[in-house]
């Protein structure tokens, strides 16, 4: 397989083709060399037809399901003018982006919560290209669960051109057959793998069908924006290559057999569209049995023969100083204690611990102590240990891990990620340079695990 990088011929034509993509809507934007990328975005109540023939009350960015896709470019400034039209506070976290702490979207830790009717301006310059996403960090079970999830795509500084590109947001909704909401969080499931939704969608549609031009070099950007489910992904009908994991290109692409994407995680695949009339299936594997997520049908095109698949340049992740690195242990486990009852008689569920601490919660007058305080510019190796039988995708804000070891096996080719998936009794060694000062949230991205204890933060000073 030849992964030689293709050169850009016409930048204007490339940008125009990006904004013509059929699978996701785009927010209101304008672009200028002086100001960079500027978006206006809202969060608001809306209705959407998620279950065919029925309307569901949802929460949507710009009132849309799926949310607008935000596109920008590596190394260029981005401004998002965000207005909260909800009836409760909210924020936006830019998942996977290494940006200043003031823009990270965690209430009280990095910014005040954005109150109803207020506008907050997010400004940052993304150093990395790749597939990322955005979501609130307030009332997360409800706000994410009811639809406040969207993709932010950072194009390469020197654009890498595929002839087709599709962004696929995977989410199961907690809806019945008439599109009415069921419980988003059931405590006995929160103490296990989380409360699963029952209505599967890609970009807000159940088993959608898209078209591909015959022979086209194709990039699939797949993001798991679900609260709970892990998707083991497989492709049928074409040979797909893994080219990026969690927004970060990998050094040596490899053929996809099956790849697990837990909540918060992403996967970029490259493939050639098959001959006209043939189909490509994106599948969710449950053991040996595939379940359909979406289908691509090849249609006639002007592309007479397949071109080489473009290669992705690596992101400028800081070089590790492993010789002088400090190691820290982080153990993720089940508390197994009786949950306390609050004054109003409701149970305050706490099921999960990180280094024997459950997240205490916080407000503007009370910020808990950090799990660790790190020295700015120093390399750290986090020894991650899951001593439970359930998956935990461990996400660190503001930094990029280099995974050195998984389940006791040293990797021949370490990879970069912002979310490390720990399987049943799984372990990992993940290193990074603590080069971004601030108080950075550090948590499991199964939202119910996060909300019932499996969250904390590290401080870089």
Short mmCIF file of N, CA and C in Angstrom, two decimals, residues 70-149:
data_model
loop_
_atom_site.label_atom_id
_atom_site.label_comp_id
_atom_site.label_asym_id
_atom_site.label_seq_id
_atom_site.Cartn_x
_atom_site.Cartn_y
_atom_site.Cartn_z
N UNK A 70 -17.93 21.95 13.10
CA UNK A 70 -17.03 23.10 13.05
C UNK A 70 -15.74 22.66 12.37
N UNK A 71 -15.33 23.40 11.34
CA UNK A 71 -14.09 23.08 10.64
C UNK A 71 -13.14 24.26 10.76
N UNK A 72 -11.87 23.96 10.98
CA UNK A 72 -10.85 24.99 11.08
C UNK A 72 -9.54 24.40 10.59
N UNK A 73 -8.45 25.09 10.81
CA UNK A 73 -7.17 24.60 10.30
C UNK A 73 -6.09 24.71 11.37
N UNK A 74 -5.25 23.70 11.39
CA UNK A 74 -4.12 23.62 12.30
C UNK A 74 -3.27 24.90 12.23
N UNK A 75 -3.03 25.49 13.41
CA UNK A 75 -2.18 26.67 13.49
C UNK A 75 -2.87 27.98 13.18
N UNK A 76 -4.19 27.96 12.90
CA UNK A 76 -4.92 29.18 12.60
C UNK A 76 -5.91 29.48 13.72
N UNK A 77 -6.09 30.75 14.09
CA UNK A 77 -6.96 31.08 15.22
C UNK A 77 -8.43 30.77 14.94
N UNK A 78 -9.12 30.36 16.00
CA UNK A 78 -10.55 30.01 15.94
C UNK A 78 -11.28 30.83 16.99
N UNK A 79 -12.43 31.37 16.62
CA UNK A 79 -13.30 32.09 17.56
C UNK A 79 -14.69 31.48 17.46
N UNK A 80 -15.23 31.06 18.61
CA UNK A 80 -16.61 30.55 18.65
C UNK A 80 -17.40 31.44 19.61
N UNK A 81 -18.34 32.18 19.07
CA UNK A 81 -19.19 33.06 19.87
C UNK A 81 -20.41 32.23 20.29
N UNK A 82 -20.40 31.80 21.53
CA UNK A 82 -21.38 30.81 22.00
C UNK A 82 -22.40 31.47 22.92
N UNK A 83 -23.69 31.25 22.62
CA UNK A 83 -24.78 31.77 23.44
C UNK A 83 -25.59 30.62 24.01
N UNK A 84 -25.80 30.66 25.31
CA UNK A 84 -26.57 29.63 26.00
C UNK A 84 -28.05 30.00 25.99
N UNK A 85 -28.85 29.28 25.21
CA UNK A 85 -30.29 29.48 25.17
C UNK A 85 -31.05 28.39 25.92
N UNK A 86 -30.33 27.62 26.73
CA UNK A 86 -30.98 26.62 27.58
C UNK A 86 -31.59 27.29 28.81
N UNK A 87 -32.29 26.51 29.60
CA UNK A 87 -32.87 27.01 30.86
C UNK A 87 -31.95 26.72 32.04
N UNK A 88 -30.74 26.25 31.78
CA UNK A 88 -29.80 25.91 32.84
C UNK A 88 -28.40 26.27 32.37
N UNK A 89 -27.43 26.33 33.30
CA UNK A 89 -26.06 26.66 32.90
C UNK A 89 -25.47 25.58 31.99
N UNK A 90 -24.45 25.97 31.24
CA UNK A 90 -23.74 25.02 30.40
C UNK A 90 -22.34 25.57 30.11
N UNK A 91 -21.55 24.79 29.38
CA UNK A 91 -20.23 25.20 28.87
C UNK A 91 -19.98 24.39 27.61
N UNK A 92 -18.83 24.62 26.96
CA UNK A 92 -18.37 23.72 25.90
C UNK A 92 -16.94 23.30 26.19
N UNK A 93 -16.73 21.99 26.22
CA UNK A 93 -15.38 21.42 26.29
C UNK A 93 -14.99 20.94 24.90
N UNK A 94 -13.76 21.25 24.50
CA UNK A 94 -13.25 20.91 23.17
C UNK A 94 -12.38 19.66 23.31
N UNK A 95 -13.03 18.51 23.20
CA UNK A 95 -12.44 17.24 23.58
C UNK A 95 -11.25 16.89 22.69
N UNK A 96 -10.08 16.75 23.32
CA UNK A 96 -8.87 16.33 22.61
C UNK A 96 -7.98 17.47 22.17
N UNK A 97 -8.48 18.72 22.23
CA UNK A 97 -7.68 19.85 21.76
C UNK A 97 -6.77 20.37 22.88
N UNK A 98 -5.52 20.58 22.54
CA UNK A 98 -4.54 21.14 23.48
C UNK A 98 -4.61 22.67 23.38
N UNK A 99 -5.42 23.24 24.24
CA UNK A 99 -5.69 24.68 24.19
C UNK A 99 -5.53 25.27 25.59
N UNK A 100 -5.53 26.60 25.75
CA UNK A 100 -5.35 27.19 27.07
C UNK A 100 -6.47 26.79 28.03
N UNK A 101 -6.12 26.74 29.30
CA UNK A 101 -7.06 26.28 30.33
C UNK A 101 -8.33 27.14 30.35
N UNK A 102 -8.21 28.43 30.07
CA UNK A 102 -9.38 29.33 30.11
C UNK A 102 -10.42 28.97 29.07
N UNK A 103 -10.06 28.16 28.07
CA UNK A 103 -10.96 27.80 26.98
C UNK A 103 -11.45 26.35 27.10
N UNK A 104 -11.12 25.66 28.19
CA UNK A 104 -11.34 24.21 28.27
C UNK A 104 -12.77 23.82 28.61
N UNK A 105 -13.57 24.72 29.14
CA UNK A 105 -14.99 24.46 29.30
C UNK A 105 -15.41 23.64 30.49
N UNK A 106 -14.59 23.60 31.55
CA UNK A 106 -15.00 22.91 32.78
C UNK A 106 -15.44 23.96 33.78
N UNK A 107 -16.71 23.93 34.22
CA UNK A 107 -17.20 24.99 35.11
C UNK A 107 -16.43 25.03 36.42
N UNK A 108 -16.08 26.23 36.85
CA UNK A 108 -15.36 26.54 38.07
C UNK A 108 -13.87 26.21 37.98
N UNK A 109 -13.52 25.12 37.33
CA UNK A 109 -12.11 24.75 37.25
C UNK A 109 -11.39 25.60 36.21
N UNK A 110 -12.06 25.87 35.07
CA UNK A 110 -11.41 26.65 34.02
C UNK A 110 -12.20 27.89 33.61
N UNK A 111 -13.50 27.94 33.88
CA UNK A 111 -14.31 29.11 33.54
C UNK A 111 -15.57 29.09 34.38
N UNK A 112 -16.23 30.23 34.55
CA UNK A 112 -17.54 30.22 35.21
C UNK A 112 -18.55 29.51 34.31
N UNK A 113 -19.56 28.87 34.90
CA UNK A 113 -20.62 28.32 34.05
C UNK A 113 -21.30 29.44 33.27
N UNK A 114 -21.70 29.12 32.05
CA UNK A 114 -22.38 30.10 31.19
C UNK A 114 -23.87 30.02 31.52
N UNK A 115 -24.41 31.08 32.07
CA UNK A 115 -25.78 31.07 32.55
C UNK A 115 -26.75 31.26 31.38
N UNK A 116 -28.04 30.90 31.58
CA UNK A 116 -29.03 31.09 30.52
C UNK A 116 -29.04 32.53 30.02
N UNK A 117 -28.99 32.67 28.68
CA UNK A 117 -29.00 33.98 28.07
C UNK A 117 -27.64 34.62 27.92
N UNK A 118 -26.61 34.06 28.54
CA UNK A 118 -25.27 34.63 28.46
C UNK A 118 -24.53 34.15 27.21
N UNK A 119 -23.56 34.97 26.81
CA UNK A 119 -22.67 34.62 25.69
C UNK A 119 -21.24 34.55 26.19
N UNK A 120 -20.53 33.53 25.76
CA UNK A 120 -19.12 33.37 26.10
C UNK A 120 -18.35 33.17 24.79
N UNK A 121 -17.20 33.81 24.67
CA UNK A 121 -16.41 33.70 23.44
C UNK A 121 -15.21 32.79 23.69
N UNK A 122 -15.18 31.68 22.96
CA UNK A 122 -14.04 30.77 23.01
C UNK A 122 -13.05 31.16 21.91
N UNK A 123 -11.78 31.30 22.29
CA UNK A 123 -10.73 31.63 21.33
C UNK A 123 -9.53 30.72 21.57
N UNK A 124 -9.06 30.08 20.52
CA UNK A 124 -7.87 29.24 20.64
C UNK A 124 -7.30 28.99 19.25
N UNK A 125 -6.07 28.52 19.22
CA UNK A 125 -5.39 28.14 17.98
C UNK A 125 -4.97 26.68 18.11
N UNK A 126 -5.63 25.77 17.41
CA UNK A 126 -5.33 24.34 17.59
C UNK A 126 -3.96 23.98 17.03
N UNK A 127 -3.09 23.37 17.85
CA UNK A 127 -1.77 22.97 17.36
C UNK A 127 -1.80 21.66 16.58
N UNK A 128 -2.85 20.89 16.76
CA UNK A 128 -2.94 19.55 16.17
C UNK A 128 -4.06 19.49 15.14
N UNK A 129 -3.84 18.71 14.09
CA UNK A 129 -4.90 18.41 13.12
C UNK A 129 -5.54 17.08 13.49
N UNK A 130 -6.81 16.92 13.13
CA UNK A 130 -7.46 15.64 13.38
C UNK A 130 -8.94 15.75 13.63
N UNK A 131 -9.52 14.65 14.08
CA UNK A 131 -10.94 14.52 14.36
C UNK A 131 -11.16 14.70 15.86
N UNK A 132 -11.87 15.75 16.24
CA UNK A 132 -12.14 16.04 17.64
C UNK A 132 -13.65 16.27 17.80
N UNK A 133 -14.10 16.55 19.01
CA UNK A 133 -15.53 16.82 19.19
C UNK A 133 -15.74 17.76 20.35
N UNK A 134 -16.97 18.24 20.48
CA UNK A 134 -17.27 19.22 21.52
C UNK A 134 -18.57 18.85 22.24
N UNK A 135 -18.62 19.19 23.53
CA UNK A 135 -19.77 18.84 24.36
C UNK A 135 -19.71 19.64 25.66
N UNK A 136 -20.82 19.74 26.39
CA UNK A 136 -20.81 20.45 27.67
C UNK A 136 -20.08 19.65 28.75
N UNK A 137 -19.74 20.34 29.83
CA UNK A 137 -19.25 19.67 31.04
C UNK A 137 -20.12 20.08 32.23
N UNK A 138 -21.40 20.30 31.97
CA UNK A 138 -22.39 20.64 32.99
C UNK A 138 -23.57 19.70 32.83
N UNK A 139 -24.06 19.14 33.95
CA UNK A 139 -25.22 18.23 33.88
C UNK A 139 -25.04 17.26 32.71
N UNK A 140 -23.89 16.59 32.68
CA UNK A 140 -23.44 15.87 31.49
C UNK A 140 -24.34 14.73 31.08
N UNK A 141 -24.89 13.99 32.04
CA UNK A 141 -25.75 12.86 31.69
C UNK A 141 -26.91 13.34 30.82
N UNK A 142 -27.51 14.46 31.20
CA UNK A 142 -28.67 14.98 30.48
C UNK A 142 -28.25 15.74 29.23
N UNK A 143 -27.32 16.68 29.37
CA UNK A 143 -27.01 17.55 28.24
C UNK A 143 -26.36 16.77 27.09
N UNK A 144 -25.44 15.86 27.37
CA UNK A 144 -24.89 15.01 26.31
C UNK A 144 -25.93 13.99 25.86
N UNK A 145 -26.60 13.40 26.85
CA UNK A 145 -27.56 12.34 26.53
C UNK A 145 -28.68 12.80 25.62
N UNK A 146 -29.09 14.08 25.74
CA UNK A 146 -30.19 14.58 24.93
C UNK A 146 -29.75 15.32 23.67
N UNK A 147 -28.42 15.27 23.37
CA UNK A 147 -28.04 15.72 22.05
C UNK A 147 -26.96 16.75 21.90
N UNK A 148 -26.42 17.30 22.99
CA UNK A 148 -25.42 18.36 22.87
C UNK A 148 -24.03 17.76 22.64
N UNK A 149 -23.84 17.25 21.44
CA UNK A 149 -22.57 16.64 21.03
C UNK A 149 -22.34 17.01 19.56
#
